[in-house]
Coordinates of N, CA, C and O in Angstrom, one line a residue:
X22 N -67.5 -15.6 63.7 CA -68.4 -16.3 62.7 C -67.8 -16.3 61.3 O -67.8 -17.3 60.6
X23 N -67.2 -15.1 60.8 CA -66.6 -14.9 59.5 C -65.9 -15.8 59.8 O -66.5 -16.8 59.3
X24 N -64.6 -16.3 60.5 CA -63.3 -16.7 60.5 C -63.9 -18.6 60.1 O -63.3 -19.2 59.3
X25 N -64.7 -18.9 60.7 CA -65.5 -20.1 61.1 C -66.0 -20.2 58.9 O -65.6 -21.0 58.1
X26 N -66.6 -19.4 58.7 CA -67.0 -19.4 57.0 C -66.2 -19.7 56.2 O -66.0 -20.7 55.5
X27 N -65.6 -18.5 56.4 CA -64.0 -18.6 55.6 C -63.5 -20.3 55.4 O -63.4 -21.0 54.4
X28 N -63.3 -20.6 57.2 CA -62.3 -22.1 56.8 C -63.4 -22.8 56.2 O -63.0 -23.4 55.2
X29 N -64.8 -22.8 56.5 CA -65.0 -23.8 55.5 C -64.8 -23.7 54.1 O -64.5 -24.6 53.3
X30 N -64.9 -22.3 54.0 CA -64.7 -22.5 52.3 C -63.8 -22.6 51.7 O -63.8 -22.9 50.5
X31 N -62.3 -22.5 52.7 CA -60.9 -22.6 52.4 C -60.6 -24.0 52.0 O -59.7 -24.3 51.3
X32 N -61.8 -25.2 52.6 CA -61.4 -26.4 52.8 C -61.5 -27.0 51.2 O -60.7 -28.0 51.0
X33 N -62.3 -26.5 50.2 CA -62.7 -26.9 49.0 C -61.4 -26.7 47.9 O -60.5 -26.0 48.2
X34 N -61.5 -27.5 46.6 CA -60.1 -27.1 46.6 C -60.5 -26.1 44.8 O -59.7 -25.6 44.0
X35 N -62.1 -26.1 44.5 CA -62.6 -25.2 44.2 C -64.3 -24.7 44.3 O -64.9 -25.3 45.1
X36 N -64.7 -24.1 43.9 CA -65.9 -23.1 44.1 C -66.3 -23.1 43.1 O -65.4 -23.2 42.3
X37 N -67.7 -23.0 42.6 CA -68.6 -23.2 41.1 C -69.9 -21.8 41.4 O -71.0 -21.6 41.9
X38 N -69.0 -21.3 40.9 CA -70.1 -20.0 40.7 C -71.6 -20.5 40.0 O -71.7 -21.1 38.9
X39 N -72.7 -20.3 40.7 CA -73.8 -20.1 40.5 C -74.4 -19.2 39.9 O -75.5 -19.7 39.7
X40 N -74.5 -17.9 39.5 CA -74.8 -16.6 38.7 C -74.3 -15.7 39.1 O -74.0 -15.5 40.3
X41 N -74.1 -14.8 37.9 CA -73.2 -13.4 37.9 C -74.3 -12.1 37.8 O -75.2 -12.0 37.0
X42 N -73.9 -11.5 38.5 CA -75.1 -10.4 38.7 C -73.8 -9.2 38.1 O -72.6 -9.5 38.0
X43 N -74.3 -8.0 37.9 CA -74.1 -6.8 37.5 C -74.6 -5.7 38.3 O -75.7 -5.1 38.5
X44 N -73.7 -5.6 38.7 CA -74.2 -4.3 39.9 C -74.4 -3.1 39.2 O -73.2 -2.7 39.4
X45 N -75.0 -2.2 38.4 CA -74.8 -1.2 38.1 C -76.3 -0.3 37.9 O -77.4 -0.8 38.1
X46 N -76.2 1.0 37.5 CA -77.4 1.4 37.0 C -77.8 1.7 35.9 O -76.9 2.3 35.5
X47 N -78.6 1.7 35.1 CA -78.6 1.6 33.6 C -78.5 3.2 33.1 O -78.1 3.6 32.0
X48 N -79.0 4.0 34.1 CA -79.3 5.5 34.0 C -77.2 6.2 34.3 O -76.5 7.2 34.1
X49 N -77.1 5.1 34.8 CA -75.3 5.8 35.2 C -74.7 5.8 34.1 O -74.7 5.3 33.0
X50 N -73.8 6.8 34.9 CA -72.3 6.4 33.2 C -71.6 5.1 33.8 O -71.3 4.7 35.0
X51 N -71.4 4.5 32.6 CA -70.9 3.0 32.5 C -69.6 3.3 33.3 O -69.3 2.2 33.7
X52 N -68.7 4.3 33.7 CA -67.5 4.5 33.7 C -67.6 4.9 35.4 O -66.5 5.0 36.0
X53 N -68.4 5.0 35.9 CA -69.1 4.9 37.2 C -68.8 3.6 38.0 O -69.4 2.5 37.9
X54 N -67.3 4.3 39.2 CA -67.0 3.3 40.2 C -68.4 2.6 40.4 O -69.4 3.3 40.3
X55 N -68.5 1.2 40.7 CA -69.6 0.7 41.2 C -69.1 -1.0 42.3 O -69.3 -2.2 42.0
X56 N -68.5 -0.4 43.3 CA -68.4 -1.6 43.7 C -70.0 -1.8 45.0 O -70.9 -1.1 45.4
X57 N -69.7 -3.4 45.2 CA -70.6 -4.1 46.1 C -70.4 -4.3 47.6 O -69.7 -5.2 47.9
X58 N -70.9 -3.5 48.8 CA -70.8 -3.1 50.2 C -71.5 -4.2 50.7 O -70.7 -4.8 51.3
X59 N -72.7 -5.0 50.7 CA -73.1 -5.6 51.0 C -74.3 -6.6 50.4 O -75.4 -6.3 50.0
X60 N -73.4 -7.9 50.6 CA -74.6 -9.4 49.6 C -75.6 -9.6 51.4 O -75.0 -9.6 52.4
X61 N -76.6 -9.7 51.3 CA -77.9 -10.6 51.9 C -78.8 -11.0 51.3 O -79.6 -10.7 50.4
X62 N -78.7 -12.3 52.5 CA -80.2 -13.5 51.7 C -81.4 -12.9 53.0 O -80.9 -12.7 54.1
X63 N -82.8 -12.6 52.7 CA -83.7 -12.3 53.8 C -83.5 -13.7 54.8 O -82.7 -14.6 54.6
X64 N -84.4 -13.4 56.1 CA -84.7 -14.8 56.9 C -85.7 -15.7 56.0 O -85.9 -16.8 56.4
X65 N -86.2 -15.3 55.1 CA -87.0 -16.2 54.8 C -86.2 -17.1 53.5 O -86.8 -18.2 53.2
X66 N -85.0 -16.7 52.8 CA -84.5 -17.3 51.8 C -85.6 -17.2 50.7 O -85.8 -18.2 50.0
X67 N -86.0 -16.2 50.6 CA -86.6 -15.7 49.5 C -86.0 -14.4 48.3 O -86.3 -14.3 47.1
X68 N -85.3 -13.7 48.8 CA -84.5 -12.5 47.9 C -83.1 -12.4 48.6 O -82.7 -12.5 49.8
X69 N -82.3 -11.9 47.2 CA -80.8 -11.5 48.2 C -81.3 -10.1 47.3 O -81.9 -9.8 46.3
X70 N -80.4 -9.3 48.7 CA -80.2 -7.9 48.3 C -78.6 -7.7 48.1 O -77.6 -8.4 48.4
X71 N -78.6 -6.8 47.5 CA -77.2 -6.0 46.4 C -77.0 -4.3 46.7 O -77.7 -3.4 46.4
X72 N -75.9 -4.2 47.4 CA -76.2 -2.7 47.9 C -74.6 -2.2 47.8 O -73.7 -3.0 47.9
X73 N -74.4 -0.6 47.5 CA -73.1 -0.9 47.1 C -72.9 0.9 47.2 O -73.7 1.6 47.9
X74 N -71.9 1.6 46.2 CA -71.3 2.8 45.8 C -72.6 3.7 45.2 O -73.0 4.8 45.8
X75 N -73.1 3.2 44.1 CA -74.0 3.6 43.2 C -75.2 4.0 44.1 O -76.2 4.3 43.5
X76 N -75.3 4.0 45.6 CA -76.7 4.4 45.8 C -78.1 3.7 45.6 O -79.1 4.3 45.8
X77 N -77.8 2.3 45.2 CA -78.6 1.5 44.9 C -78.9 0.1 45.7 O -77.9 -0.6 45.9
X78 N -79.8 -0.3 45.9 CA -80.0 -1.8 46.3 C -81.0 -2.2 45.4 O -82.0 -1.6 45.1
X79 N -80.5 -3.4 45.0 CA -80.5 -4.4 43.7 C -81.5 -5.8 44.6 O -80.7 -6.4 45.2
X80 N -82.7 -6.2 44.9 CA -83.5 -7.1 44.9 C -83.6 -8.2 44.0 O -84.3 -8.1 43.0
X81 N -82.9 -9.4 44.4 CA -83.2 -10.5 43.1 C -83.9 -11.8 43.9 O -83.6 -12.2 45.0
X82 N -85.1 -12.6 43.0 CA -85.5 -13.7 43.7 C -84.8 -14.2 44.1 O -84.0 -14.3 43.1
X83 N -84.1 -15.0 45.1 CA -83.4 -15.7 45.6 C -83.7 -17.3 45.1 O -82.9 -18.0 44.5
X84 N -85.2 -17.7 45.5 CA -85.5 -19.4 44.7 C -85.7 -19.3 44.0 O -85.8 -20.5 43.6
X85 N -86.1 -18.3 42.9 CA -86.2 -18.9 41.7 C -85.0 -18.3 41.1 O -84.3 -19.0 40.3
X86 N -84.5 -16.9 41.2 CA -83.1 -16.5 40.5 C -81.8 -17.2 40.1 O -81.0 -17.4 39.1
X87 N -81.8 -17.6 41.5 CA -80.6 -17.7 42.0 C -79.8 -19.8 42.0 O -78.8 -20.4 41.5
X88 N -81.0 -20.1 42.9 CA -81.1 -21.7 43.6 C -82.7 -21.6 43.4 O -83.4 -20.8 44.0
X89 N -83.2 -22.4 42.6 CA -84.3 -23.2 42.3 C -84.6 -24.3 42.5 O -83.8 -25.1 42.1
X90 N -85.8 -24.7 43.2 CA -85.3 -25.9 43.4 C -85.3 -27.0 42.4 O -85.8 -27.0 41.3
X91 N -84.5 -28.1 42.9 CA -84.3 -28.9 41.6 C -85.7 -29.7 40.9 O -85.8 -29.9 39.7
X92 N -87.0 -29.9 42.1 CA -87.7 -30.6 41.6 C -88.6 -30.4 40.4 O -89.2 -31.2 39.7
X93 N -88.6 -28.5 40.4 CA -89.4 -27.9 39.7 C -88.6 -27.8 37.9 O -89.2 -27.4 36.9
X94 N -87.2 -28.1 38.0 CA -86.4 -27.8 37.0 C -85.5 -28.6 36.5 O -84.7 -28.8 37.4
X95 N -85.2 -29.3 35.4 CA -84.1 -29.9 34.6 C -83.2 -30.0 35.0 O -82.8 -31.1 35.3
X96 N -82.4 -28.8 35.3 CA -81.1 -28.5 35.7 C -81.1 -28.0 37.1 O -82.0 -27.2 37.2
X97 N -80.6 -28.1 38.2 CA -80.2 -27.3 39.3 C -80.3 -25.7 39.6 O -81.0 -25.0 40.4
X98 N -79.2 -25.6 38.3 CA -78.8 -24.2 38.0 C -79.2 -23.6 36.5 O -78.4 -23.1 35.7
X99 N -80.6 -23.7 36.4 CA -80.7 -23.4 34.9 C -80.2 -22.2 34.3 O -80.3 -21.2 35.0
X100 N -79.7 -22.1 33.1 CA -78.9 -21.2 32.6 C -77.9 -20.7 32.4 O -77.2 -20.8 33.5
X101 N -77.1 -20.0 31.4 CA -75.9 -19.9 31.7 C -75.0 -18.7 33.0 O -75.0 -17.5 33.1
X102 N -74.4 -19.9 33.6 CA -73.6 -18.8 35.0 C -72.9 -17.1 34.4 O -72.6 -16.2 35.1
X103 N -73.0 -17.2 33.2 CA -72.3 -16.0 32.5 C -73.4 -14.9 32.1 O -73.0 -13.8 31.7
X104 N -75.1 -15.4 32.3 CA -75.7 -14.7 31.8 C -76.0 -14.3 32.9 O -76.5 -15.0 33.6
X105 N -75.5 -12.6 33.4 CA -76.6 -11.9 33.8 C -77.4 -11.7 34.1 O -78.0 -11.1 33.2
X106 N -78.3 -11.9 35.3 CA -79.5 -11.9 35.9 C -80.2 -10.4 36.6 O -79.7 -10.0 37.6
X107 N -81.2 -9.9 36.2 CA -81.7 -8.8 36.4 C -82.6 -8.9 37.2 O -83.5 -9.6 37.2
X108 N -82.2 -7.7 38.5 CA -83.0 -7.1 39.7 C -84.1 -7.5 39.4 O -84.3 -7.5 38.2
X109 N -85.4 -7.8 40.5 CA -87.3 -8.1 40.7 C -87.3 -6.1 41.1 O -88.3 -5.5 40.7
X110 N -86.4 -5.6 41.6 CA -86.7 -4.9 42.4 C -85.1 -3.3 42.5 O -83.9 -3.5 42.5
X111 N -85.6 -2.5 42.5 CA -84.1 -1.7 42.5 C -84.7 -0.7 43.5 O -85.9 -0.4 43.3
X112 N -84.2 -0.2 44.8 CA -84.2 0.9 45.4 C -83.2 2.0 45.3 O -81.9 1.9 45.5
X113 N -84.0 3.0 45.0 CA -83.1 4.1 44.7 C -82.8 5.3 45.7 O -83.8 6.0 45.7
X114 N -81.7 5.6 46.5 CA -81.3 6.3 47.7 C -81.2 7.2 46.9 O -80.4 6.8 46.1
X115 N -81.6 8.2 46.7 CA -81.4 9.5 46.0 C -80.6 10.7 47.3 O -81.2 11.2 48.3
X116 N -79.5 10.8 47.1 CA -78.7 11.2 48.3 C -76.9 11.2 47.8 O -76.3 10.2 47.4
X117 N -76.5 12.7 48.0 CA -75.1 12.4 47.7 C -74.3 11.9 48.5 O -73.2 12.5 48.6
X118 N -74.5 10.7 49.5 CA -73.8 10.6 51.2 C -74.4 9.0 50.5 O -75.6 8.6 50.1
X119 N -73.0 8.1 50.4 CA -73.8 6.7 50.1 C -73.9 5.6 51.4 O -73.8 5.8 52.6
X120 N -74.2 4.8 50.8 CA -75.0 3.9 52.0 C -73.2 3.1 52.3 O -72.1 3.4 51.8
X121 N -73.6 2.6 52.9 CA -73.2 2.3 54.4 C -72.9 0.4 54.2 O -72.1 -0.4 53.8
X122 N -74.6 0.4 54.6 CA -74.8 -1.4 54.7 C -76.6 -1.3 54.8 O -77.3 -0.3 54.9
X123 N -76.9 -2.4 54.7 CA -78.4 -3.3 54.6 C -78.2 -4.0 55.6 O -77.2 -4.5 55.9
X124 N -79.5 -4.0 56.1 CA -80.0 -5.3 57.1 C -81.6 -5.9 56.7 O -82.6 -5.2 56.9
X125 N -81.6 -7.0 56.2 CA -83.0 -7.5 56.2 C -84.0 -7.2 57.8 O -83.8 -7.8 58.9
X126 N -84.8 -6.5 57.7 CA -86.0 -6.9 59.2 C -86.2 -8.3 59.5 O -86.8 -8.9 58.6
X127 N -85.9 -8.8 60.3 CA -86.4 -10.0 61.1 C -87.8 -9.7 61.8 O -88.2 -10.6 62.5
X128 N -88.2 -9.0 61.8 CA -89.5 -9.1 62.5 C -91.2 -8.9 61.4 O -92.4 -9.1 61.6
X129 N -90.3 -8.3 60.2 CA -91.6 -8.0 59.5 C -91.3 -8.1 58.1 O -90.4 -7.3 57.8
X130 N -91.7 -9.0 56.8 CA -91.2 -10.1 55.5 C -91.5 -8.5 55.1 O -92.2 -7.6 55.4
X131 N -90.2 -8.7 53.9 CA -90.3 -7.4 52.6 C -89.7 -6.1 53.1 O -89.7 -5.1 52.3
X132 N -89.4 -6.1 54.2 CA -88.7 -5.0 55.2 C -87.0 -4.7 54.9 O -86.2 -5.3 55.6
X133 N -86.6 -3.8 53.9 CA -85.2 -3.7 54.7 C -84.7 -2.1 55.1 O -85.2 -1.0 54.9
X134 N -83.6 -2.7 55.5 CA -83.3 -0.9 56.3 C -81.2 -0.9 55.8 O -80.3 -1.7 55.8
X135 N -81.4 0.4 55.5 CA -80.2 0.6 54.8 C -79.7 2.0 55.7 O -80.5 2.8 56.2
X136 N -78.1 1.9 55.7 CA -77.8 3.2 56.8 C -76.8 4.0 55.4 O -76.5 3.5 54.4
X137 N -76.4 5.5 55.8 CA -75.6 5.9 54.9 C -74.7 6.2 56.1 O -74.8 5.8 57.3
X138 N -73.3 7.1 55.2 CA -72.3 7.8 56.0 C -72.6 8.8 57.1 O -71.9 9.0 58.0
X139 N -73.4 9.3 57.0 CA -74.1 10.8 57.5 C -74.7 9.9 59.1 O -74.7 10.4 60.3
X140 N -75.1 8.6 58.7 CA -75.5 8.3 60.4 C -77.4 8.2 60.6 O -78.1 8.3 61.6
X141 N -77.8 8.1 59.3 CA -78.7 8.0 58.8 C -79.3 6.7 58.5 O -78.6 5.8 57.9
X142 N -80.9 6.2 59.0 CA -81.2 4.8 59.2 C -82.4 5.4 58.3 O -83.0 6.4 58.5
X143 N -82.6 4.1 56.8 CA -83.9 4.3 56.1 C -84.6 3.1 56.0 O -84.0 2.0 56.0
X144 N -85.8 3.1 55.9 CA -86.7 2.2 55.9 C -87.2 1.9 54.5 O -87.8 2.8 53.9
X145 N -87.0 0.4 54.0 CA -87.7 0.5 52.6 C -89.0 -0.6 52.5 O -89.2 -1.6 53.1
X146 N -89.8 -0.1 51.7 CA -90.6 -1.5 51.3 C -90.0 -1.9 50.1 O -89.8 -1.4 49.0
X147 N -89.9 -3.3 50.6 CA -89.2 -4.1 49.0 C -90.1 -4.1 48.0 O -89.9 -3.8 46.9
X148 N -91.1 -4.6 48.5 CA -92.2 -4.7 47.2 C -92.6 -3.5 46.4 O -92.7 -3.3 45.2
X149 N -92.9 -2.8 47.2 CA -93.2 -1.4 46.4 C -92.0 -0.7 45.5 O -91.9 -0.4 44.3
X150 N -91.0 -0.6 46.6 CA -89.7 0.2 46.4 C -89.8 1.2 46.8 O -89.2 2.2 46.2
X151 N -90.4 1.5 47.9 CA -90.7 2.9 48.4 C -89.9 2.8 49.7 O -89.5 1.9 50.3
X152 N -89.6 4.4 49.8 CA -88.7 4.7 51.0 C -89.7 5.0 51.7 O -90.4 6.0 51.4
X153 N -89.9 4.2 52.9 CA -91.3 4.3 53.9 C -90.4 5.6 55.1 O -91.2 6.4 55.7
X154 N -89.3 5.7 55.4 CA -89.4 6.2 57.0 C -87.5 6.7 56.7 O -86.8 5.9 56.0
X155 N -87.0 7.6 57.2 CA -86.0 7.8 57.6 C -85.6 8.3 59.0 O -86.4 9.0 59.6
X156 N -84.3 8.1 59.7 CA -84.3 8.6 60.9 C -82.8 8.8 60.8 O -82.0 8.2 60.0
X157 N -82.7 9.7 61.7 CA -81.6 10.5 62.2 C -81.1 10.2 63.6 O -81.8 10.1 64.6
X158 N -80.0 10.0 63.6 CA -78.9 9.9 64.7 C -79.0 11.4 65.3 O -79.0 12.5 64.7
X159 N -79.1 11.1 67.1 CA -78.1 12.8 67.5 C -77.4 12.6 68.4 O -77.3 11.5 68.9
X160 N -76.6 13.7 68.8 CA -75.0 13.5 69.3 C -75.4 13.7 71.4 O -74.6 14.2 72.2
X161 N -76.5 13.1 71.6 CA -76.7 12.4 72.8 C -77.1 14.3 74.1 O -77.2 14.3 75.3
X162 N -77.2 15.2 73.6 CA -77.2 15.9 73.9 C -79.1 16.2 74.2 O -79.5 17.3 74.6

């Protein structure tokens, strides 16, 4: 499926960025590696999540942040692509073992679940920002 993405997007002979996000934490030192592990849009195409080094997943509206629809707005893309757009929502993995990846729940809206190194599966509520549930991997014994 990646390889299938890719060509399409190889096919264009350019790409028009739609908004620039800032992955970082405001409480971090600015000087603080911060790359991005993994972009998702939920099933419902309502928020993308932002998950990455820093221990953090970054929540932004998706229809109205990001892609609005045109009917409701002037412009397509209102705003400038250079301005920075700030998280609805920040979860904070307080844990020196960083995450891994995110998966949106398909079965239940506002659900996501993030894994770390250690082998570790956490449960978040988006809306709240609360860490509802953690679980542990064992070695089948």
């Amino acid at each position: 499926e990646f390889c299938s993405e890719l060509e399409k997007a190889s096919q264009y002979d350019d790409l028009k960025a739609l908004k620039t996000f800032n992955y970082r934490s405001f409480s971090a030192n600015p000087r603080t590696s911060n790359h991005v592990c993994k972009l998702e849009i939920d099933q419902n195409q309502n928020f993308l999540s932002v998950a990455g080094s820093l221990n953090l997943i970054q929540i932004f509206d998706y229809k109205s942040q990001i892609c609005p629809d045109t009917a409701s707005s002037s412009s397509m893309f209102p705003g400038d692509v250079e301005d920075p757009i700030s998280p609805v929502q920040q979860l904070h993995y307080n844990s020196d073992h960083h995450l891994t990846s995110t998966a949106w729940a398909t079965n239940v809206n506002g659900k996501i679940v993030s894994t770390d190194v250690q082998g570790k599966v956490h449960l978040w509520n988006v809306e709240t920002g609360d860490l509802e549930r953690s679980f542990e991997g064992h070695d089948g014994e």
